[in-house]
Amino acid sequence: MQANVSDRNVADDVHGLADRPDGQTLLLSDDLAGRALGGAVTSVRRLTGGASQESWYIQVDAADAFVLRRTPPGDVMDRGGGIAMQTEAAVIRAVGDHGVPVPEVVHVLEPSDELGCGFIMRHVGGEALGHRIVRADSFADVRPRLAAQCGDILARLHAVPLDILPPLPRRGPAEAVAELHAQLRASGEARPVFEAALAWLHTHCPDRTPLGVVHGDFRNGNLLVDKNGVAAVLDWEGCHIGDPAADLGWLCMPIWRFGRLDLPVGGFGRRADLLAAYAARRSLVDAARLRFWEIHGMLRWGLTCMAMTAAFLAGDRSIERAAVGRRTSEAELELLFALTGGAD
Amino acid sequence: MLEQPDAASLLRVAAQSLEADIVPQLTGKAAYDARITARLIAIVAREIEDAGRSDQVAIEGMRKVLGRDDGDLPSLTRDLAERLRAEELSPAVPQVAQLLWSMTMAKLAIDQPSFPRYRQLRDER
């Protein structure tokens, strides 16, 4: 199973709203707009993003705003092993009913809509760019509260009963390590630091952990933040059933601290605040289990970068893939730091 | 013998020009792509300036740890990776950790010298 390699996840600087220069437009019928969006489409704009997945900003009656995410009709969906879009929509709705802040899904695309596979959400205002969340003066007041909010949100998510969710892939710690093992072997690459990390993961794999719904990519970069804090959690395509501590570990990885290594939670907060809020609503999480998932996450990230190089060499010669491929060494450094007792 | 400025100097000035003069005149995807391009050019400049030195240090270091007096970079790296996989070697051993640090820090010096962890550790070590 491949690591989640959507362009948004691996891009160094995720670019925000921008117009597509090719004049591409979205053919959304008046009937659909009336039924699903409650009015007439007044403007449509493509948002920049991944190659096979499109995001469109839709304005209705010059007032309400929506976001369509889809794979266009006829395109081959490449979600890098993630869940199907209809499943993602069902997950968003289900967790939204259990107190997790998410965008409201107003319509799931049907074949008769002739727009491909995907769904339409009500637009949520806020900032999603990680480096702005970490650095902008406008968030100075809310930053100290974000780690605790994340802990509370994850506690709510991990408490969502599995029986109200659509069928999701199951991936506990052992499967998660096996997945990385298989990826490294399949690559055929000689990677001393990655081998050391993999050996560590095999040795330190927790053998019995609770199972719950895991976001799978919960990090600064997938959070929409406004002046009150986290307004919505985005990008649920990595959602699966697994060890909930995986979400806590992923959130604390050094690569999404946007320069603030001293603030382990997303570059905006402290572990103590994250874990205290999580414990208040749910449970304590032991340090060893958290460390396992942080190291697993870092190896997963490193293998994702390495896969970008392979894709480039196989013919997809984008500068983005080349640049991310060169960042594989960053993951090696973080892994070496963690494996030799480095901590923050 | 080619003219000056030399290759690395040309690349450095090209990267600086992109970053300082061209990127500010662009928006959206064009600015994004130009910034990445500047980064890639800077990597190449550093690689040229390295002139194979870090590879040589890695080769010597690996031969010492692996107890070999031969082997090129790919075969030594494969050997090291295999021994770490089999847990015959481990970063818990100071000599092994030192080798892995040296090789990895050398990579970052070329790939991304402004990487926060690299800067933190370079100042400490």
Short mmCIF file of C-alpha atoms in Angstrom, two decimals, chain A residues 4-5 20 88 119 136 206 213 235 238 240 281-282 316:
data_model
loop_
_atom_site.label_atom_id
_atom_site.label_comp_id
_atom_site.label_asym_id
_atom_site.label_seq_id
_atom_site.Cartn_x
_atom_site.Cartn_y
_atom_site.Cartn_z
CA ASN A 4 -0.45 9.05 0.91
CA VAL A 5 1.33 11.07 -1.75
CA ARG A 20 -5.97 28.76 -13.11
CA GLU A 88 -14.58 10.53 2.80
CA PHE A 119 -18.56 16.11 -2.91
CA ALA A 136 1.00 35.72 11.62
CA PRO A 206 3.22 -1.81 20.75
CA VAL A 213 -11.05 6.03 13.97
CA ASP A 235 -8.44 16.30 4.25
CA GLY A 238 -6.19 9.03 5.07
CA HIS A 240 -8.75 4.52 8.83
CA ARG A 281 -11.85 14.14 27.54
CA ARG A 282 -10.49 10.71 26.83
CA ASP A 316 7.03 12.56 -14.00
#
